[in-house]
Coordinates of C-alpha atoms in Angstrom, one line a residue:
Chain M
X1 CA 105.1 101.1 -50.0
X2 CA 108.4 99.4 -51.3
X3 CA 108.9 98.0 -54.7
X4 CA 111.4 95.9 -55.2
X5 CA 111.9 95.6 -58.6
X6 CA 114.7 93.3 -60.5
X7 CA 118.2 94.7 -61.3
X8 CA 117.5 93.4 -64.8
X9 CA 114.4 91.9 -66.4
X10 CA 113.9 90.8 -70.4
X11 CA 111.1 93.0 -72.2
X12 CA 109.7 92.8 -74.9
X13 CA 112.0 95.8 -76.8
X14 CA 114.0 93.2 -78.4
X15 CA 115.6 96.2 -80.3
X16 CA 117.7 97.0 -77.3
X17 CA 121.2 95.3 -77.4
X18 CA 122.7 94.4 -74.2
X19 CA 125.6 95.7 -73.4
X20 CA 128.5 93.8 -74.4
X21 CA 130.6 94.3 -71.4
X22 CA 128.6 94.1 -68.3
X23 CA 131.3 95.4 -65.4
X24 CA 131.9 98.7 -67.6
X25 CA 130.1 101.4 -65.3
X26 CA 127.3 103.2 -67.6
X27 CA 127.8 106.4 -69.2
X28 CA 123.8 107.8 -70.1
X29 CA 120.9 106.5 -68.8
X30 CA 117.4 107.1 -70.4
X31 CA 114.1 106.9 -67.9
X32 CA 111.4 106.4 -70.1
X33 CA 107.7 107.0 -68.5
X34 CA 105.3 105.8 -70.1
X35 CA 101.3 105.7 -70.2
X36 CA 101.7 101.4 -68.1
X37 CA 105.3 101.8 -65.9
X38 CA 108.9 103.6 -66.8
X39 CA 111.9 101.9 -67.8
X40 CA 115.3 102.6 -67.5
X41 CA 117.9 102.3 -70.3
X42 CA 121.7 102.4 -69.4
X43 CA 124.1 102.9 -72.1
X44 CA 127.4 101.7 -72.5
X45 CA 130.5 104.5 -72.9
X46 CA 129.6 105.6 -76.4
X47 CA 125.8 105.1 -76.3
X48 CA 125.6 102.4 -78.9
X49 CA 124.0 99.8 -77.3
X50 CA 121.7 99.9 -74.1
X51 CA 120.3 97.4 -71.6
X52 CA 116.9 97.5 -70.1
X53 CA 115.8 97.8 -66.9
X54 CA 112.3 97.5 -66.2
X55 CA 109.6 97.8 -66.3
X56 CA 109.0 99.5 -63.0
X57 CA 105.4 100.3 -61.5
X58 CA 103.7 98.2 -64.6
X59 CA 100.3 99.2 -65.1
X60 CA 101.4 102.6 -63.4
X61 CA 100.3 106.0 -65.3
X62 CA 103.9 107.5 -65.0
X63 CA 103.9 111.3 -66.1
X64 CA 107.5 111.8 -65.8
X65 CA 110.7 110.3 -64.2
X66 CA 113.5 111.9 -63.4
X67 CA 117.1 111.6 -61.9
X68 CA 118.4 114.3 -59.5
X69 CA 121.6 115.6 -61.3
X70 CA 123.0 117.0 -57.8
X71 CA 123.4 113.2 -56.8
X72 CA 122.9 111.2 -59.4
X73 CA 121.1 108.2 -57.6
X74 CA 117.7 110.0 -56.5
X75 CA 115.0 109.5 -58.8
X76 CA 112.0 110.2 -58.7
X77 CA 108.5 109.2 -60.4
X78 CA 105.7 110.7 -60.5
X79 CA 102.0 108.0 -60.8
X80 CA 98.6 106.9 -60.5
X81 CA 96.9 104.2 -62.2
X82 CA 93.3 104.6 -63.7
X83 CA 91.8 104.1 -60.8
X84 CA 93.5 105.1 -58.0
X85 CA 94.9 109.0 -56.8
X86 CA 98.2 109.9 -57.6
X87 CA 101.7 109.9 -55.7
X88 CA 105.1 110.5 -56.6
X89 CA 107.5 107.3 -55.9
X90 CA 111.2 108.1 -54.9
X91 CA 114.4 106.1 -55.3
X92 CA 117.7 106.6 -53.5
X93 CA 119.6 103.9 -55.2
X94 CA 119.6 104.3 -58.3
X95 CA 116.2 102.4 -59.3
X96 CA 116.4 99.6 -57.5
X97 CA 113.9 99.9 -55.2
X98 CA 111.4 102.2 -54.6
X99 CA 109.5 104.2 -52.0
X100 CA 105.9 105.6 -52.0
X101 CA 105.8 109.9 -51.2
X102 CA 104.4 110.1 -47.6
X103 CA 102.6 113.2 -48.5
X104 CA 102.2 113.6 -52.2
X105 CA 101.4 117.0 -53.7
X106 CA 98.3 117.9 -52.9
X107 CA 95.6 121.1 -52.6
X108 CA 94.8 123.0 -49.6
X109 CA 91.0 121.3 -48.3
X110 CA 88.7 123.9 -48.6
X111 CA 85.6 123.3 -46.4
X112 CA 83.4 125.6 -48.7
X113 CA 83.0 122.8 -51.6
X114 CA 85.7 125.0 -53.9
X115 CA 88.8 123.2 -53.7
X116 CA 90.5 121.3 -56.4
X117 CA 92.2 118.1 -56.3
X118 CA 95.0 117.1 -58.0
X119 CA 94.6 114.4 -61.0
X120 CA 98.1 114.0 -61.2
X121 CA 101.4 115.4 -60.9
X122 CA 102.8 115.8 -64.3
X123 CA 106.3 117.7 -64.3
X124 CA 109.0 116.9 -61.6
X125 CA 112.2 119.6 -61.7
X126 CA 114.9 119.5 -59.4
X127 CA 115.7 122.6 -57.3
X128 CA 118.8 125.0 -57.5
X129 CA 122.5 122.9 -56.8
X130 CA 122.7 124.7 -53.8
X131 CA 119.4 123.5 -52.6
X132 CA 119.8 119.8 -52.2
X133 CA 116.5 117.9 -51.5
X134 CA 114.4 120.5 -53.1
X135 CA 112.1 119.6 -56.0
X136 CA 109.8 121.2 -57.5
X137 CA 106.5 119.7 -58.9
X138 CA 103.5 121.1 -61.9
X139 CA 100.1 119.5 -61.4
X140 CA 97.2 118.7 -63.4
X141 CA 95.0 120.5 -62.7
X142 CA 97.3 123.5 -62.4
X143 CA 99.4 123.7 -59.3
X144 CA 102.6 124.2 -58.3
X145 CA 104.3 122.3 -55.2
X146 CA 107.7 122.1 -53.2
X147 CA 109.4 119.7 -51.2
X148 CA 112.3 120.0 -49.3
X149 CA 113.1 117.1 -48.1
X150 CA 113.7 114.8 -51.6
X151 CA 110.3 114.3 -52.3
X152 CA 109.3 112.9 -49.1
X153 CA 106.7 115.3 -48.4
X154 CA 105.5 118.3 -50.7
X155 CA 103.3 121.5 -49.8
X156 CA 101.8 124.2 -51.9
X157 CA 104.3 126.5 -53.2
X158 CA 103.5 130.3 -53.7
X159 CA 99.9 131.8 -53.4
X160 CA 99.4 130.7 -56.8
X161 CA 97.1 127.6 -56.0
X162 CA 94.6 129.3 -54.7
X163 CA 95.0 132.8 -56.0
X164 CA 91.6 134.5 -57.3
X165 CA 93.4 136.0 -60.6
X166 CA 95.3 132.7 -61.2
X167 CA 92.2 130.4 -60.8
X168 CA 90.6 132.4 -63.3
X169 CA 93.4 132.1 -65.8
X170 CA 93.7 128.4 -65.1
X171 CA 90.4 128.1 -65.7
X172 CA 88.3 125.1 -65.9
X173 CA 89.1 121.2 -67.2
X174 CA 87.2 121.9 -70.2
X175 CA 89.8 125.0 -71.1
X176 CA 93.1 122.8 -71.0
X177 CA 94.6 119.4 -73.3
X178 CA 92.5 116.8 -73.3
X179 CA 94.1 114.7 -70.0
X180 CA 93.6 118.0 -68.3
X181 CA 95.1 121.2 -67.8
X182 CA 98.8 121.2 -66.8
X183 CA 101.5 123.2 -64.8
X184 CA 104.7 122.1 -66.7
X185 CA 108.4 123.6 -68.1
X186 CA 109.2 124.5 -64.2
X187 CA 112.1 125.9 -64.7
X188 CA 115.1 127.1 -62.1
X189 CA 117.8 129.6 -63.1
X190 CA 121.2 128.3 -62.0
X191 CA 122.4 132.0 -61.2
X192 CA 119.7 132.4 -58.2
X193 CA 117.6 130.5 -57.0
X194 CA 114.9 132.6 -56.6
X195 CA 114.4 133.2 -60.3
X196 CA 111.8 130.7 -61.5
X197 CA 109.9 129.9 -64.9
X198 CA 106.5 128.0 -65.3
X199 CA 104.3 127.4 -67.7
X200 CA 100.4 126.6 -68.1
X201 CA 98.5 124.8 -70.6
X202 CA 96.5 127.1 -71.0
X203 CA 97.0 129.8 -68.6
X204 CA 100.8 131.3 -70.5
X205 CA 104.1 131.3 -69.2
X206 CA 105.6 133.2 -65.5
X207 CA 108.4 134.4 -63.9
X208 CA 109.4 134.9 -59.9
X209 CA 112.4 136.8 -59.5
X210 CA 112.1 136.6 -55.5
X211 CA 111.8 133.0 -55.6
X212 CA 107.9 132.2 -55.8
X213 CA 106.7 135.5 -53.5
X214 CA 105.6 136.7 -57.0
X215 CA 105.0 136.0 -60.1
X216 CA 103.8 138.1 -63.7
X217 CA 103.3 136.6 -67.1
X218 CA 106.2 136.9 -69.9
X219 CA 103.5 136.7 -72.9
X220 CA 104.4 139.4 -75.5
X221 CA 105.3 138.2 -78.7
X222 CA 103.5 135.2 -78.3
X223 CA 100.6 134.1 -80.8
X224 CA 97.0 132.9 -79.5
X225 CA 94.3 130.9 -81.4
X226 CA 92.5 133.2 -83.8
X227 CA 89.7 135.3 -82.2
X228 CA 90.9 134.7 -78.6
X229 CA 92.1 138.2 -76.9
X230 CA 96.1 138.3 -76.5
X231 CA 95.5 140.0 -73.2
X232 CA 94.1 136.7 -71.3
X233 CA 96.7 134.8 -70.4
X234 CA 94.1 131.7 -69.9
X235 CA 94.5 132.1 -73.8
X236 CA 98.2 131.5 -74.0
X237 CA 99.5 128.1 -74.6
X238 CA 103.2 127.1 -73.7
X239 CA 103.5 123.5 -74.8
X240 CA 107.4 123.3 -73.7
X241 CA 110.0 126.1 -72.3
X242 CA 113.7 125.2 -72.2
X243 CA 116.8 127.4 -71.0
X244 CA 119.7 127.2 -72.1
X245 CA 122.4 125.9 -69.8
X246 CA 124.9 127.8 -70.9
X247 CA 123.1 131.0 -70.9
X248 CA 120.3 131.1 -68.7
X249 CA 119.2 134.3 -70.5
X250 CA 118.0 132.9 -73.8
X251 CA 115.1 130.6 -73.6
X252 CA 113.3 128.7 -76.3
X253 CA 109.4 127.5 -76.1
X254 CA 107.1 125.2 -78.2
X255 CA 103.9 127.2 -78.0
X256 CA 100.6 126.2 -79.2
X257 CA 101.4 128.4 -82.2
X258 CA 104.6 128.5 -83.0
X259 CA 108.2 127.9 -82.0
X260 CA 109.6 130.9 -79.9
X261 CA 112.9 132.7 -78.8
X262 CA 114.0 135.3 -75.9
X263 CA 116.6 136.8 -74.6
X264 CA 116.1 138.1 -71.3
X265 CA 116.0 140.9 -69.9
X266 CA 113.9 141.4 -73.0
X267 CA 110.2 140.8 -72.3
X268 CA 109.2 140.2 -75.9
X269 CA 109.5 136.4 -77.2
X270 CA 110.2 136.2 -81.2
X271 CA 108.3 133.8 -83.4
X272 CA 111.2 132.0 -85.2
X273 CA 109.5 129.0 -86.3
X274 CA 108.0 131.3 -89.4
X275 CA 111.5 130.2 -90.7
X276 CA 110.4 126.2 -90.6
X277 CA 109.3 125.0 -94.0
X278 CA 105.6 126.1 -94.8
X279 CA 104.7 122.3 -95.5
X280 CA 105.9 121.6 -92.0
X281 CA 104.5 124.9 -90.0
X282 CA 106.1 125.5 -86.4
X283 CA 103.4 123.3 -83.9
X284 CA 104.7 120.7 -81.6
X285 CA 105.2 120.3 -78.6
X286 CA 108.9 119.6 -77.6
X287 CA 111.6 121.2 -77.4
X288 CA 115.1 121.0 -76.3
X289 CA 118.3 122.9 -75.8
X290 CA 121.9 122.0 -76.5
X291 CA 123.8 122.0 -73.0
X292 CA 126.7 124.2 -74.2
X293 CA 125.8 126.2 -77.5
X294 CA 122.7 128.4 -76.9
X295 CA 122.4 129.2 -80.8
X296 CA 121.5 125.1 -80.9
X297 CA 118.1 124.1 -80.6
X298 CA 116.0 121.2 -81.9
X299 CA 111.9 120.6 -82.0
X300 CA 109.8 117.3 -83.3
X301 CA 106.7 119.2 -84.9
X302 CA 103.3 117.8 -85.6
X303 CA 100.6 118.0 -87.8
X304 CA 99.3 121.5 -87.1
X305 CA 96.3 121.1 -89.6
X306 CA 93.0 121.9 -89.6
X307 CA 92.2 119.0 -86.6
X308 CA 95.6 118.4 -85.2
X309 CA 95.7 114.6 -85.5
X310 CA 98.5 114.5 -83.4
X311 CA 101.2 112.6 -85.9
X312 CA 103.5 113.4 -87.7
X313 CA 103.1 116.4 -90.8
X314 CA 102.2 113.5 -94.0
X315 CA 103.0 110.2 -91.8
X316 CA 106.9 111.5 -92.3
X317 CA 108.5 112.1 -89.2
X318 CA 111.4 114.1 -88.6
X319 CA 113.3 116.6 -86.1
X320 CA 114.2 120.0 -87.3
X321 CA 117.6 122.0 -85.9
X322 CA 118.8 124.5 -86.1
X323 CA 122.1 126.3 -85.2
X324 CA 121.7 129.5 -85.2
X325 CA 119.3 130.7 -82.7
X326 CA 116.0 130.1 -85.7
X327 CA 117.4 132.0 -88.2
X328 CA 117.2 128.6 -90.2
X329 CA 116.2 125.3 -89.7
X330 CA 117.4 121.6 -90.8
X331 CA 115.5 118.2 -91.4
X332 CA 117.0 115.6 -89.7
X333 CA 115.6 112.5 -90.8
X334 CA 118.0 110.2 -91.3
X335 CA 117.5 106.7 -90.1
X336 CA 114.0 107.5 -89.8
X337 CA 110.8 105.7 -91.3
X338 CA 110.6 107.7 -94.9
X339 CA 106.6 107.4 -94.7
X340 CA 103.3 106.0 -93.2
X341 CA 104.8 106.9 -89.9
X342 CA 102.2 108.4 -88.1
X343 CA 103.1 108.8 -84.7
X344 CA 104.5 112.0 -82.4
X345 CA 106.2 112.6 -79.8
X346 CA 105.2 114.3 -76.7
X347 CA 105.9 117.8 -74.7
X348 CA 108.0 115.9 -72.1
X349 CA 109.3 112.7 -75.1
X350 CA 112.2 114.9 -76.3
X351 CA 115.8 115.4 -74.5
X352 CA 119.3 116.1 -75.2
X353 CA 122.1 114.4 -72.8
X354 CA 125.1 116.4 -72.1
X355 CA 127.7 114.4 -74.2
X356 CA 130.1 115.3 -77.0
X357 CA 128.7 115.2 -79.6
X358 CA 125.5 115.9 -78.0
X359 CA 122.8 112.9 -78.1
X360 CA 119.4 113.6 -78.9
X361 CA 116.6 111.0 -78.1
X362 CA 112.8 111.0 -78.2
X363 CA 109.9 108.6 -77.4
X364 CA 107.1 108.3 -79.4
X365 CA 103.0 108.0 -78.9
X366 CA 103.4 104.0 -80.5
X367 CA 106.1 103.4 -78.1
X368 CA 109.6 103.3 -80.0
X369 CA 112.8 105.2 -78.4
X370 CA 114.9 106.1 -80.7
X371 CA 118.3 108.0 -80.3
X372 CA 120.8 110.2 -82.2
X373 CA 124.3 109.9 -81.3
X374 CA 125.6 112.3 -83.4
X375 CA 123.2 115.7 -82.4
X376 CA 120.5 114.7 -85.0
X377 CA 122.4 113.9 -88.0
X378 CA 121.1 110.2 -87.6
X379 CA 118.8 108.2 -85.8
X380 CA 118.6 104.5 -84.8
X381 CA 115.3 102.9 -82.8
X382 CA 117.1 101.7 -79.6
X383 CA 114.0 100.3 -78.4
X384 CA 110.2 99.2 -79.2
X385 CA 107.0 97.6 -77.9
X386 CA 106.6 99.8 -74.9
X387 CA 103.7 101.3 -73.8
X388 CA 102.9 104.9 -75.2
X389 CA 106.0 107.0 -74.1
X390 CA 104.8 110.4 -72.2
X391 CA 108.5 111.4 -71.0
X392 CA 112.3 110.9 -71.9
X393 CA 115.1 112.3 -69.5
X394 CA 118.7 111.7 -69.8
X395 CA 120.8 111.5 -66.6
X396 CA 124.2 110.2 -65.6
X397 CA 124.3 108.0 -62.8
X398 CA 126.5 108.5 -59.7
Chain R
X1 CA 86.4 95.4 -38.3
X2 CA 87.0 93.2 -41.5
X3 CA 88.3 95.1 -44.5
X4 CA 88.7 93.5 -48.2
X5 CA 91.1 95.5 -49.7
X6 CA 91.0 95.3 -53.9
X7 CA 94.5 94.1 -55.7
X8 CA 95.8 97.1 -56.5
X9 CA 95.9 98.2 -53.3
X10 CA 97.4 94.9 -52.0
X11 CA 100.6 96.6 -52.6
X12 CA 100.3 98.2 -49.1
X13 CA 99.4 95.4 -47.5
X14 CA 101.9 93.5 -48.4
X15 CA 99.4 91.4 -50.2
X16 CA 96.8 91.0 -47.6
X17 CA 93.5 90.8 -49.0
X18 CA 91.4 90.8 -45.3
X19 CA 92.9 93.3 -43.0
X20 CA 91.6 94.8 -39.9
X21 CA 90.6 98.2 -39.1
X22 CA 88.6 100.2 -36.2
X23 CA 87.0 103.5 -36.3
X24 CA 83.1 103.8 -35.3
X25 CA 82.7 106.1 -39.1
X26 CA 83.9 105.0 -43.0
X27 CA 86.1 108.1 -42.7
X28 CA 87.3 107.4 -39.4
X29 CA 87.8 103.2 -40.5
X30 CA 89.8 105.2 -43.7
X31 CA 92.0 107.0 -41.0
X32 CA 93.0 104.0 -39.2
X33 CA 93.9 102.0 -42.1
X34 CA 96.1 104.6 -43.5
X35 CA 97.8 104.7 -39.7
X36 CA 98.5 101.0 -40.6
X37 CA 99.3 100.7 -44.6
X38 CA 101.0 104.6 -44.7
X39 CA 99.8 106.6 -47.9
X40 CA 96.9 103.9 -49.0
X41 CA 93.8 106.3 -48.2
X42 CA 95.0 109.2 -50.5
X43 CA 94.7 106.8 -53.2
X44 CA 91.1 106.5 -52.5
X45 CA 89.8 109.9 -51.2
X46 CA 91.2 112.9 -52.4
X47 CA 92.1 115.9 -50.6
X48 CA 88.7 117.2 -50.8
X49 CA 87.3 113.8 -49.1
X50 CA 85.9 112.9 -52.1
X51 CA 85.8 109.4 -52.9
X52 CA 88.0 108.8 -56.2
X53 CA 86.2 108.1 -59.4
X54 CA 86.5 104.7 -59.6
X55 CA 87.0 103.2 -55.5
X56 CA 83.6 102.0 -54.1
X57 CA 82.8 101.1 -50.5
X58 CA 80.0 98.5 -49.5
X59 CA 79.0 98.2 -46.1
X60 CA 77.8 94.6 -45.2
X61 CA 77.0 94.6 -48.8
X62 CA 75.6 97.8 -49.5
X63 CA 77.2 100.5 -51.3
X64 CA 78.0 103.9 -49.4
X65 CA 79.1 107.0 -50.4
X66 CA 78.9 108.6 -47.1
X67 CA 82.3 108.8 -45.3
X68 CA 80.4 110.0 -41.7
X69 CA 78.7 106.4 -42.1
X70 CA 78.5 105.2 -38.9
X71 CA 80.3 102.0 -38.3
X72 CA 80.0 98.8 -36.0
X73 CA 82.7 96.5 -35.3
X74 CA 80.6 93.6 -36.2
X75 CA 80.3 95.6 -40.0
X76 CA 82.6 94.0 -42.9
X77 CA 83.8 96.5 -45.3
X78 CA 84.5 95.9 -48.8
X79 CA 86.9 97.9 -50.7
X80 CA 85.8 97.7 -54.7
X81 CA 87.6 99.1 -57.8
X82 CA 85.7 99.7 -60.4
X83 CA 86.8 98.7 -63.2
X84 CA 87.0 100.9 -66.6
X85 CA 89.3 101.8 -69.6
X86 CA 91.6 100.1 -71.9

């Protein structure tokens, strides 16, 4: 199926500021998905005002949209609608128009009445730079796919989507979030290929180190729910896993309970959210990495109370940094609605692009963008009125 | 046969509201359409063949759940999405 979509159409996120100088080639662009079609946001040269582009696939579910950094003009888009199965949609122009996945992920058919079937794909991650074409998708349920042709056609990756001990550790729809149980933080080390991260909600986080022939859990250290067993990993819940670009060895996670370092090859992750203000706790479940200092990290955290409403801790948003590694943490609120502000942001709503200063931006559940140009210091809304945002990603067009 | 083919799956053929399709089953109809408008059955049956939650087929009028259905050409099939949510 081909979309043709218009270069440029008016939306209703009045907040965004069209750029003043229309021939200057953008710098960032943000792809928003969201819960009825993605947008796209190009920024001008210092990321102060941003046109809009969109929306794309309008009454489209889209889980997450992203742009392959080995080119710069593939994108692609994983969907469904509320009614109909899901598919992954691929660009190779930049956005402009749009082609349908012949053969989206899927499961194996299994003629015995046990197979699953995938709801939809929820995390899209682009292979190693010296594997062009190859992506790498996380299903809901849980499932991990490849494709190695751009996203033209995926397959089953690893013997985990059907493995006995990982089907039990997936466990069942009931066990996971409540828009199902997800394969997510797909992560590939740029030093080898065949080193690979994942993690489930539930199910804990994984590691290949001969590129998806095996895998074995990386849980100790990590914090369950009280009165579930440590040992299970169907207890374990990642919410978000970042490494660090600039050293793949230290990663950071957003767990169910609590905010988490390691430093590989250590096997033990260290709880340093216990250092976040008390009246603030560590839950969330973003995180995101600076591209060139590893001791800089930032997280959006939620109201980890009693019910989890899913807002903000007291209707007071705010991102917390910090800058050395979790030893301590900052509020960085500025710019930022000082109360009655209940909305969050989700796992996939929070990025960092690779600029100088670094900027931070993050989507919200009431569908407001808002972006730090100055690595959190301050924050300005660069767009509202869009749908509920499930995913922000940063790219730099080619 | 005659298909009606609900709006949001009029994306695939390129708007087309009647199409035709042959096959002497449902499943078999299914197949042929997706030969025609690639990638539109997946939306409908999943990878287990199991009709998705919320696409119902009628039969000359009569709803089916069976994908071996045997089929005529003469038979008009109508594509249905329920509708649901907010």
């Amino acid at each position: 199926m081909l979309q043709k979509q218009a270069a440029v159409k008016k939306s209703a996120t009045k907040t965004a500021a069209r750029s003043g100088a229309a021939t200057k080639k953008p710098a960032t662009v943000m792809l928003v998905a969201t819960r009825k079609g993605a947008w796209l946001l190009h920024g001008d040269d210092s990321r102060r005002s941003w046109r809009v582009d969109g929306p794309h696939f309008l009454g489209h579910v889209i889980h997450h949209l992203v742009l392959d950094p080995r080119d710069g003009r593939t994108l692609l888009a994983a969907a469904k609608t509320g009614h109909l199965g899901p598919t992954v949609f691929r660009s190779t122009d930049r956005g402009r128009t749009w082609k349908e996945a012949a053969k989206p992920p899927a499961f194996v058919k299994k003629d015995d009445g046990s197979g699953r079937s995938v709801d939809h794909t929820f995390w899209l991650t682009p292979a190693h730079a010296n594997e062009p074409n190859v992506w790498y998708a996380g299903t809901s349920p849980q499932g991990l796919f490849r494709s190695e042709d751009g996203g033209v056609t995926w397959a089953p990756f690893s013997h985990i989507n059907d493995d006995p001990q990982y089907l039990e550790w997936f466990g069942t729809v009931q066990d996971g979030t409540p828009d199902g149980p997800k394969m997510h933080s797909i992560i590939v080390d740029p030093r080898d290929p065949k080193h690979l991260y994942f993690g489930l909600s539930g199910g804990g986080v994984h590691e290949s180190t001969d590129g998806g022939a095996s895998f074995h859990t990386l849980l100790d250290g990590l914090e369950v729910v009280e009165g579930f067993p440590k040992d299970n990993p169907a207890t374990h819940d990642p919410h978000c896993i970042r490494m660090c670009p600039s050293n793949p060895d230290r990663l950071y996670q957003q767990n169910h309970c609590g905010i988490y370092r390691i430093d590989r090859p250590a096997t033990r992750w260290e709880r340093i959210g216990t250092k976040m203000p008390k009246k603030v706790g560590d839950i969330g479940f973003n995180m995101v990495v600076h591209p060139r200092n590893d001791n800089v990290a930032w997280v959006l955290p939620m109201d980890g109370q009693t019910v989890w409403p899913r807002t903000s801790p007291e209707g007071k948003p705010a991102v917390y940094g910090t800058r050395n590694g979790g030893r301590t943490w900052q509020r960085l609120d500025l710019g930022m609605p000082r109360e009655q502000a209940w909305w969050t942001v989700k796992r996939q709503a929070m990025c960092a692009d690779g600029g100088d200063p670094v900027g931070l931006y993050f989507g919200t559940t009431s569908g407001e963008l808002w972006a730090s140009r100055d690595e959190g210091a301050s924050w300005k809304c660069i767009a509202r009125g869009l749908p509920e945002i499930y995913a922000v990603e940063s790219g730099t067009l080619g | 046969m005659k298909v009606l083919i609900p709006s949001p799956l009029r994306s695939y053929t390129a708007g087309q509201r009647w199409v035709e399709a042959e096959g002497h089953t449902l499943g078999a109809v299914l197949d042929d359409l997706d030969r025609r408008y690639a990638g539109i059955r997946f939306r409908m049956i999943d990878e287990q063949e199991t009709m998705r939650r919320h696409i119902r087929f009628f039969v000359n009028g009569a709803q089916t759940f069976d994908l071996a259905l045997p089929l005529r050409d003469s038979d008009e099939l109508t594509i249905v999405q329920a509708l649901s949510g907010g």
